[in-house]
Amino acid sequence: MATFSVPSYIPSTFEDAEQLRNAFSGWGTNEKVIISVLAHRNAMQRRHIRHAYSDAYGEDLLKALDKELNRDFEKAVLLWTLEPAERDAVLAYDSVSKWGPADSTLIEIATARSSEELLSARRAYHDRNKRSLEEDVAAHTSADFRKLLVPLLSSYRYEGAEVNLSLAESEAKLLHEKVVEKAYNDEEMIRILTTRSKPQLVATFNHYNNEFGNPINKDLKSDPKDEFLRALRAIIKCITCPEKYFEKIVRLAINKMGTDEGALTRVVATRAEVDMKLIKEAYYMRNSVPLGKAIKKDTTGDYEDFLLALIGEEDA
Amino acid sequence: MATFSVPSYIPSTFEDAEQLRNAFSGWGTNEKVIISVLAHRNAMQRRHIRHAYSDAYGEDLLKALDKELNRDFEKAVLLWTLEPAERDAVLAYDSVSKWGPADSTLIEIATARSSEELLSARRAYHDRNKRSLEEDVAAHTSADFRKLLVPLLSSYRYEGAEVNLSLAESEAKLLHEKVVEKAYNDEEMIRILTTRSKPQLVATFNHYNNEFGNPINKDLKSDPKDEFLRALRAIIKCITCPEKYFEKIVRLAINKMGTDEGALTRVVATRAEVDMKLIKEAYYMRNSVPLGKAIKKDTTGDYEDFLLALIGEEDA
């Protein structure tokens, strides 16, 4: 479900590396070439290009891009060129270093990835930071957020489709009790959200809706400004309907006074190879404007061109 | 540092599988053959034998052993024949299903393994039980033990040797404050023990000892009967000195009125290929009796022979 296009004839990784090297040389940088190569190669191809570049020129491609590019375009190209696990490690590190409750990056990494992808991100975090992700999160967060985020990021959820319906029933009841008591930070609430498998949680939330008349996320909106409640809703949305979750992140990033490029770049770079097609559909359904058009209106230059290429709307 | 011997001439895995098959056939079972094969092959060789057995006879070797053997000998052979990750998954499942605070199996699996070994155990747990380990632990434990065990088993500690000495200093102080306040279940206490790397924790405990005059484990003995304190001490001992931890488990298993075969088998099966040599040395230092002699005195028959073979004391 990748949205960017990969050409039917793909040059060898060495030719790609050479093209990039030429784009960097001489006066100025040829950004068009960088986009035409990197925005049209999948994760494995980009990894091979990075290896080929390092073999041929003795320099990490990411270092070279870092020297040649600037600002939002640079951030987007670097994030995209990283391996998915490394990218998550970079995003997690940025998020935890300047942590604030409004930033949902850690929640995305913990819940909108497969269990093995989350493990790979934790492994990449070790390699880059010489500490564990949960160690840094525990040290930089406190109170309820720590109680929630550490187990969330440490989880290794079972990924089979098996669902225990009587468990879904009893845990929906338990969640409802806690919601009624406004005991949002209750241990049981956190235990259920951070350990159960996604199919099991979906069954639990469905039962909640059937039995108590509201989707759980509606009941968790009692105080729309409460950041902890917002985090709980983000977890539930990432688990039940990630494309709608990401549609909203993109919508808010674009509709802000001054675009939130950080969030926009993060969603495009992390989802272009996953479910961007669904996010685009959800965006159009919700806003009656194609996502490509909205991005075109809100961004400029190479950054704009790069994002449009990644979401498959170069001609938008 | 494996204690059992592997013969210099090793038959092919198919010959080994055939020997086992012959040991099962006819009237009765030839336990001597089972010991002579399985107690003298390393983990990789045992895995290959299991594959060869299944290829040749269409039956899992473990199923066949289960049918042929009995009681303590059966349990020891089965546990030993499993892959290390699967073995941990089995031990963890047994422990969590009939969980009691005196059982330290989960602590051993969480702290006396490498980070990757713990992950492999969690993966094997998924495969066997269709649930995650942390999910079952969270559901079967409560209060302080849940607060401690879930993050402990979910951790993926950094394994590099880097140590931050000023962090060790500040966290030693923090631990000491909590110990003085008898706030043993304090969040910070649990955060430090469950997230920091082992070398970092060793530095922290050393600083604690230098600065406050006692090893932390001595200060955590204020109430020798308190099970939670015992768990904290077990974690610290597994991290700082696993051979002494396991020596004590074996000593208590043997010195009990009636041997605790479960604990004895667990330690021998999980450590024979890791640090049994050190455990034997620690046992002799502490008890002035060789471990082989103590096991010989306390066990009988094929079970005795099998344990002695695994610890390299067949002629004890």
XYZ file of C-alpha atoms in Angstrom, chain B residues 3-5 39-40 276-277 280-281 284 289-296 304-316:
31
model
C 29.896 -28.523 32.789
C 28.663 -31.582 30.876
C 31.035 -33.319 28.491
C 23.197 -35.133 28.634
C 26.247 -35.010 26.393
C 27.386 -24.112 36.331
C 31.147 -24.253 36.818
C 29.751 -25.413 41.684
C 32.695 -23.358 42.938
C 31.838 -25.680 47.511
C 30.898 -30.137 50.180
C 31.119 -30.600 46.420
C 27.773 -30.034 44.716
C 27.996 -33.451 43.030
C 28.252 -35.166 46.392
C 25.327 -33.183 47.781
C 23.141 -34.049 44.788
C 24.171 -37.716 45.015
C 20.459 -38.492 39.983
C 22.537 -39.824 37.092
C 21.138 -37.229 34.719
C 21.798 -34.260 37.020
C 25.316 -35.513 37.762
C 26.033 -35.885 34.054
C 24.837 -32.325 33.421
C 27.035 -30.842 36.117
C 29.992 -32.945 34.942
C 30.182 -35.164 38.044
C 29.186 -38.561 36.727
C 31.842 -40.203 38.850
C 31.183 -38.109 41.965
